[in-house]
Structure formats: C-alpha cells, structure tokens
C-alpha cells in the first residue's frame, strides 16, 4: 500500500498541494450556476435567470448529502493506518451515494411542483423552473457521487485529480451552454442539458479513480 502524503509531508507543502486544488475545485464548482445565469440571461431572459435561482436549492441539498457521506471517517481511518476499515467505509459511502442520489432523483421528480413552489417559484417563473429543474434533477445522482468521490480522492492523496474531475465538467458545461442555447435554440432546456452532460463527464472521471486508489484497496 502506498503511503499517503498527508501522513509524512510538511504542513507548508500539504497546504500548497492540497489547499490550492481544493479552492480551485470549489470555485469551478460554483461556475455551473454562474455560467448558466450568463447564457440564460442572454438567450432566455430574466425569467430564465429566476428559474435557475429557484432551482438552485436542489444543488445545495445535493452538496450537503455529498459532504455528509464523503468527508470524515475515511480520513480518520487512514490517519490511524487502518486501511481495511478505510476501504470498507469508502465502499459503503459510495454505495450510499448511489442509493441516496437515486432516491433524491425520484422524490424530486415526483414532488417537483410542490418543491418549486416552496423554493419561491412564481406563476411566471414556474414553467421555466419546471423545465430546468426537471432536467437537472437527472444529473443529481451523478453530482452526488462526483462530489462525494472528490473528497475521497483528495483523502487518498490525489487533490489534483479531484480538481480535474470538477474542472472537466465545468468546461464541458461552458462549451455546450452557448451551443445549445444560441445555435440549437433549445433555451433553458439547453442550459439544463449542458449542465447534466458536464456532471456526467465529471462522474465518469471520478468513477475511473476507483481502480486507481493508492491507499484504499477495496
């Protein structure tokens, strides 16, 4: 088993190697909503912008679930050099991410109307929010797994790969947004599709790491 750099590197070096990629990944993660806002504002209008804001709580809840599962005990076990428990906890966490992601998708789609009203959708905004959230909810399971895996990958000592997963999806979203909105004229549905495709790309990269863990062996 490869020794995790978190166990022997200097604090100053760890801050540089881990903090900077983590900050960049967090900033890039927020670009999904910002990029959608820019292109939707130009191609759809202010009602489209309002729709993305009303739909944003879905992503916030998703992030909370990912952080709940992806941060904590795996790092503690690795710190105690208990690789077996770390692997078991990571495996259980990944399965739980999938289960909760699918459950969230089903509940979100079934209660979409009620939830959007609770989140503040007005009569004018509701049709746009329903279209946008109805599509982006499909990406929720991918987003939960990606965010959770990102934390596990970072704990495994690969912060740059964790950052790459997030950046790749954001780049795909940024490229596809103007194409879907302005070239194909899909409006807010195009922005939602671009977001989901970006999340799928990040998911694929994150899942690929399952076969490349350095300190966790399932």
mmCIF file of C-alpha atoms in Angstrom:
data_model
loop_
_atom_site.group_PDB
_atom_site.id
_atom_site.type_symbol
_atom_site.label_atom_id
_atom_site.label_comp_id
_atom_site.label_asym_id
_atom_site.label_seq_id
_atom_site.Cartn_x
_atom_site.Cartn_y
_atom_site.Cartn_z
ATOM 1 C CA UNK A 1 0.000 0.000 0.000
ATOM 2 C CA UNK A 2 1.309 3.432 -0.957
ATOM 3 C CA UNK A 3 1.826 5.752 1.993
ATOM 4 C CA UNK A 4 -0.468 8.774 1.989
ATOM 5 C CA UNK A 5 1.458 12.080 1.772
ATOM 6 C CA UNK A 6 -0.873 13.508 4.406
ATOM 7 C CA UNK A 7 0.963 11.305 6.885
ATOM 8 C CA UNK A 8 4.521 12.487 6.329
ATOM 9 C CA UNK A 9 4.754 15.684 4.225
ATOM 10 C CA UNK A 10 5.417 19.093 5.743
ATOM 11 C CA UNK A 11 2.354 21.200 6.542
ATOM 12 C CA UNK A 12 3.525 24.002 4.254
ATOM 13 C CA UNK A 13 3.842 21.627 1.295
ATOM 14 C CA UNK A 14 0.498 20.000 2.047
ATOM 15 C CA UNK A 15 -1.198 23.402 2.122
ATOM 16 C CA UNK A 16 0.197 24.176 -1.311
ATOM 17 C CA UNK A 17 -0.569 20.775 -2.822
ATOM 18 C CA UNK A 18 -3.996 20.289 -1.260
ATOM 19 C CA UNK A 19 -5.458 23.705 -0.445
ATOM 20 C CA UNK A 20 -4.925 25.315 -3.853
ATOM 21 C CA UNK A 21 -6.539 22.489 -5.893
ATOM 22 C CA UNK A 22 -9.374 22.289 -3.358
ATOM 23 C CA UNK A 23 -10.059 26.019 -3.588
ATOM 24 C CA UNK A 24 -9.939 25.923 -7.392
ATOM 25 C CA UNK A 25 -12.312 22.948 -7.466
ATOM 26 C CA UNK A 26 -14.767 24.773 -5.199
ATOM 27 C CA UNK A 27 -14.604 27.895 -7.358
ATOM 28 C CA UNK A 28 -15.083 25.927 -10.553
ATOM 29 C CA UNK A 29 -17.985 24.041 -8.988
ATOM 30 C CA UNK A 30 -19.803 27.323 -8.476
ATOM 31 C CA UNK A 31 -19.303 28.163 -12.154
ATOM 32 C CA UNK A 32 -22.113 25.814 -13.175
ATOM 33 C CA UNK A 33 -24.754 28.207 -11.881
ATOM 34 C CA UNK A 34 -22.855 31.359 -12.883
ATOM 35 C CA UNK A 35 -22.301 30.197 -16.471
ATOM 36 C CA UNK A 36 -25.932 29.140 -16.771
ATOM 37 C CA UNK A 37 -27.008 32.542 -15.470
ATOM 38 C CA UNK A 38 -24.885 34.396 -18.042
ATOM 39 C CA UNK A 39 -26.019 32.457 -21.095
ATOM 40 C CA UNK A 40 -29.631 32.060 -19.968
ATOM 41 C CA UNK A 41 -29.812 35.781 -19.279
ATOM 42 C CA UNK A 42 -28.682 36.472 -22.857
ATOM 43 C CA UNK A 43 -30.685 33.745 -24.563
ATOM 44 C CA UNK A 44 -33.814 33.362 -22.442
ATOM 45 C CA UNK A 45 -34.171 36.468 -20.307
ATOM 46 C CA UNK A 46 -34.738 37.392 -16.703
ATOM 47 C CA UNK A 47 -37.412 34.738 -16.172
ATOM 48 C CA UNK A 48 -34.842 32.103 -17.092
ATOM 49 C CA UNK A 49 -32.405 33.580 -14.573
ATOM 50 C CA UNK A 50 -35.105 33.493 -11.916
ATOM 51 C CA UNK A 51 -35.793 29.853 -12.781
ATOM 52 C CA UNK A 52 -32.175 28.827 -12.183
ATOM 53 C CA UNK A 53 -32.183 30.632 -8.827
ATOM 54 C CA UNK A 54 -35.392 28.896 -7.771
ATOM 55 C CA UNK A 55 -33.906 25.543 -8.796
ATOM 56 C CA UNK A 56 -30.579 26.101 -7.036
ATOM 57 C CA UNK A 57 -31.680 24.632 -3.651
ATOM 58 C CA UNK A 58 -31.723 21.213 -5.319
ATOM 59 C CA UNK A 59 -27.960 21.529 -5.890
ATOM 60 C CA UNK A 60 -27.380 22.879 -2.380
ATOM 61 C CA UNK A 61 -29.113 19.876 -0.805
ATOM 62 C CA UNK A 62 -27.138 17.617 -3.130
ATOM 63 C CA UNK A 63 -23.869 19.149 -1.931
ATOM 64 C CA UNK A 64 -24.916 18.679 1.691
ATOM 65 C CA UNK A 65 -25.547 14.962 1.093
ATOM 66 C CA UNK A 66 -22.166 14.581 -0.635
ATOM 67 C CA UNK A 67 -20.305 16.289 2.201
ATOM 68 C CA UNK A 68 -22.171 14.213 4.790
ATOM 69 C CA UNK A 69 -21.008 10.968 3.190
ATOM 70 C CA UNK A 70 -17.679 11.899 1.618
ATOM 71 C CA UNK A 71 -15.916 13.662 4.476
ATOM 72 C CA UNK A 72 -14.826 12.239 7.807
ATOM 73 C CA UNK A 73 -14.287 8.655 8.830
ATOM 74 C CA UNK A 74 -12.211 7.511 5.837
ATOM 75 C CA UNK A 75 -9.580 10.140 6.640
ATOM 76 C CA UNK A 76 -9.651 9.174 10.320
ATOM 77 C CA UNK A 77 -9.062 5.505 9.493
ATOM 78 C CA UNK A 78 -6.265 6.381 7.079
ATOM 79 C CA UNK A 79 -4.693 8.523 9.800
ATOM 80 C CA UNK A 80 -4.798 5.514 12.117
ATOM 81 C CA UNK A 81 -3.287 3.368 9.315
ATOM 82 C CA UNK A 82 -6.369 1.169 9.351
ATOM 83 C CA UNK A 83 -6.592 0.545 5.608
ATOM 84 C CA UNK A 84 -9.202 -2.191 5.908
ATOM 85 C CA UNK A 85 -11.683 -0.006 7.781
ATOM 86 C CA UNK A 86 -10.962 2.889 5.434
ATOM 87 C CA UNK A 87 -11.744 0.716 2.402
ATOM 88 C CA UNK A 88 -14.922 -0.639 3.992
ATOM 89 C CA UNK A 89 -16.113 2.851 4.935
ATOM 90 C CA UNK A 90 -15.300 4.231 1.476
ATOM 91 C CA UNK A 91 -17.120 1.343 -0.215
ATOM 92 C CA UNK A 92 -20.190 1.795 1.976
ATOM 93 C CA UNK A 93 -20.081 5.519 1.317
ATOM 94 C CA UNK A 94 -20.036 5.086 -2.454
ATOM 95 C CA UNK A 95 -22.976 2.670 -2.342
ATOM 96 C CA UNK A 96 -24.847 5.088 -0.081
ATOM 97 C CA UNK A 97 -24.151 7.958 -2.502
ATOM 98 C CA UNK A 98 -25.732 5.976 -5.331
ATOM 99 C CA UNK A 99 -28.770 4.981 -3.259
ATOM 100 C CA UNK A 100 -29.407 8.490 -1.926
ATOM 101 C CA UNK A 101 -28.791 10.015 -5.361
ATOM 102 C CA UNK A 102 -31.401 7.794 -6.989
ATOM 103 C CA UNK A 103 -33.838 8.326 -4.110
ATOM 104 C CA UNK A 104 -33.322 12.106 -4.374
ATOM 105 C CA UNK A 105 -33.997 11.959 -8.129
ATOM 106 C CA UNK A 106 -37.241 10.030 -7.708
ATOM 107 C CA UNK A 107 -38.523 12.199 -4.842
ATOM 108 C CA UNK A 108 -37.508 15.388 -6.637
ATOM 109 C CA UNK A 109 -39.304 14.444 -9.855
ATOM 110 C CA UNK A 110 -42.441 13.269 -8.033
ATOM 111 C CA UNK A 111 -42.659 16.387 -5.840
ATOM 112 C CA UNK A 112 -41.180 18.835 -8.344
ATOM 113 C CA UNK A 113 -44.199 21.129 -8.492
ATOM 114 C CA UNK A 114 -44.592 21.372 -4.731
ATOM 115 C CA UNK A 115 -40.878 21.853 -4.108
ATOM 116 C CA UNK A 116 -40.526 24.632 -6.685
ATOM 117 C CA UNK A 117 -43.424 26.471 -5.070
ATOM 118 C CA UNK A 118 -41.772 26.078 -1.668
ATOM 119 C CA UNK A 119 -38.498 27.355 -3.158
ATOM 120 C CA UNK A 120 -40.298 30.511 -4.310
ATOM 121 C CA UNK A 121 -41.350 29.953 -7.933
ATOM 122 C CA UNK A 122 -43.959 32.497 -9.028
ATOM 123 C CA UNK A 123 -46.588 31.914 -11.697
ATOM 124 C CA UNK A 124 -44.398 33.491 -14.385
ATOM 125 C CA UNK A 125 -41.203 31.732 -13.337
ATOM 126 C CA UNK A 126 -42.715 28.308 -12.697
ATOM 127 C CA UNK A 127 -42.791 26.975 -16.330
ATOM 128 C CA UNK A 128 -39.106 27.826 -16.791
ATOM 129 C CA UNK A 129 -38.152 26.407 -13.401
ATOM 130 C CA UNK A 130 -40.101 23.232 -14.084
ATOM 131 C CA UNK A 131 -38.237 22.686 -17.365
ATOM 132 C CA UNK A 132 -34.831 23.490 -15.912
ATOM 133 C CA UNK A 133 -35.169 21.550 -12.646
ATOM 134 C CA UNK A 134 -36.902 18.616 -14.359
ATOM 135 C CA UNK A 135 -33.787 18.058 -16.471
ATOM 136 C CA UNK A 136 -31.085 18.972 -13.949
ATOM 137 C CA UNK A 137 -32.556 16.549 -11.410
ATOM 138 C CA UNK A 138 -31.448 13.758 -13.745
ATOM 139 C CA UNK A 139 -27.875 14.817 -13.020
ATOM 140 C CA UNK A 140 -28.333 14.741 -9.237
ATOM 141 C CA UNK A 141 -27.145 11.117 -8.731
ATOM 142 C CA UNK A 142 -24.061 11.866 -10.839
ATOM 143 C CA UNK A 143 -23.412 15.080 -8.914
ATOM 144 C CA UNK A 144 -23.718 13.435 -5.504
ATOM 145 C CA UNK A 145 -21.317 10.634 -6.434
ATOM 146 C CA UNK A 146 -18.857 13.060 -8.046
ATOM 147 C CA UNK A 147 -18.758 15.421 -5.070
ATOM 148 C CA UNK A 148 -18.508 12.557 -2.598
ATOM 149 C CA UNK A 149 -15.818 10.796 -4.632
ATOM 150 C CA UNK A 150 -13.948 14.087 -4.953
ATOM 151 C CA UNK A 151 -13.494 14.164 -1.193
ATOM 152 C CA UNK A 152 -12.423 10.505 -1.096
ATOM 153 C CA UNK A 153 -9.929 11.087 -3.909
ATOM 154 C CA UNK A 154 -8.485 14.055 -2.033
ATOM 155 C CA UNK A 155 -8.219 11.976 1.150
ATOM 156 C CA UNK A 156 -6.373 9.344 -0.878
ATOM 157 C CA UNK A 157 -3.680 11.918 -1.628
ATOM 158 C CA UNK A 158 -4.702 12.985 -5.151
ATOM 159 C CA UNK A 159 -6.048 16.547 -4.843
ATOM 160 C CA UNK A 160 -5.106 17.444 -8.432
ATOM 161 C CA UNK A 161 -7.150 14.590 -9.866
ATOM 162 C CA UNK A 162 -10.058 15.601 -7.641
ATOM 163 C CA UNK A 163 -9.786 19.113 -9.048
ATOM 164 C CA UNK A 164 -9.586 17.774 -12.608
ATOM 165 C CA UNK A 165 -12.891 15.945 -12.190
ATOM 166 C CA UNK A 166 -14.667 19.176 -11.274
ATOM 167 C CA UNK A 167 -12.936 21.347 -13.871
ATOM 168 C CA UNK A 168 -13.641 18.930 -16.748
ATOM 169 C CA UNK A 169 -17.382 19.059 -16.118
ATOM 170 C CA UNK A 170 -17.396 22.835 -15.826
ATOM 171 C CA UNK A 171 -15.513 23.185 -19.128
ATOM 172 C CA UNK A 172 -17.995 20.897 -20.907
ATOM 173 C CA UNK A 173 -20.886 22.892 -19.455
ATOM 174 C CA UNK A 174 -19.334 26.201 -20.533
ATOM 175 C CA UNK A 175 -18.769 24.949 -24.093
ATOM 176 C CA UNK A 176 -22.198 23.352 -24.528
ATOM 177 C CA UNK A 177 -24.258 26.167 -22.977
ATOM 178 C CA UNK A 178 -23.893 28.650 -25.882
ATOM 179 C CA UNK A 179 -24.190 25.864 -28.463
ATOM 180 C CA UNK A 180 -27.436 24.505 -27.048
ATOM 181 C CA UNK A 181 -28.945 27.929 -26.296
ATOM 182 C CA UNK A 182 -27.877 30.039 -29.289
ATOM 183 C CA UNK A 183 -27.133 27.505 -32.049
ATOM 184 C CA UNK A 184 -29.784 24.855 -31.396
ATOM 185 C CA UNK A 185 -32.219 27.372 -29.820
ATOM 186 C CA UNK A 186 -33.141 24.999 -27.016
ATOM 187 C CA UNK A 187 -33.420 27.804 -24.483
ATOM 188 C CA UNK A 188 -33.432 26.882 -20.839
ATOM 189 C CA UNK A 189 -33.696 23.184 -21.691
ATOM 190 C CA UNK A 190 -30.367 23.518 -23.492
ATOM 191 C CA UNK A 191 -28.745 25.049 -20.415
ATOM 192 C CA UNK A 192 -30.094 22.202 -18.279
ATOM 193 C CA UNK A 193 -28.820 19.568 -20.719
ATOM 194 C CA UNK A 194 -25.374 21.197 -20.801
ATOM 195 C CA UNK A 195 -25.265 21.112 -17.004
ATOM 196 C CA UNK A 196 -26.214 17.432 -16.831
ATOM 197 C CA UNK A 197 -23.707 16.422 -19.530
ATOM 198 C CA UNK A 198 -20.967 18.275 -17.670
ATOM 199 C CA UNK A 199 -21.909 16.443 -14.480
ATOM 200 C CA UNK A 200 -21.793 13.098 -16.293
ATOM 201 C CA UNK A 201 -18.276 13.816 -17.567
ATOM 202 C CA UNK A 202 -17.129 14.643 -14.020
ATOM 203 C CA UNK A 203 -18.843 11.482 -12.763
ATOM 204 C CA UNK A 204 -17.060 9.271 -15.300
ATOM 205 C CA UNK A 205 -13.667 10.701 -14.316
ATOM 206 C CA UNK A 206 -14.433 10.284 -10.613
ATOM 207 C CA UNK A 207 -15.598 6.670 -11.013
ATOM 208 C CA UNK A 208 -12.493 5.900 -13.073
ATOM 209 C CA UNK A 209 -10.435 6.577 -9.936
ATOM 210 C CA UNK A 210 -11.983 3.557 -8.219
ATOM 211 C CA UNK A 211 -9.348 1.432 -9.951
ATOM 212 C CA UNK A 212 -6.517 3.804 -9.085
ATOM 213 C CA UNK A 213 -6.807 4.345 -5.314
ATOM 214 C CA UNK A 214 -3.336 4.451 -3.776
ATOM 215 C CA UNK A 215 -4.077 3.978 -0.072
ATOM 216 C CA UNK A 216 -7.535 2.363 -0.262
ATOM 217 C CA UNK A 217 -7.963 -1.098 -1.737
ATOM 218 C CA UNK A 218 -11.491 -2.468 -1.978
#
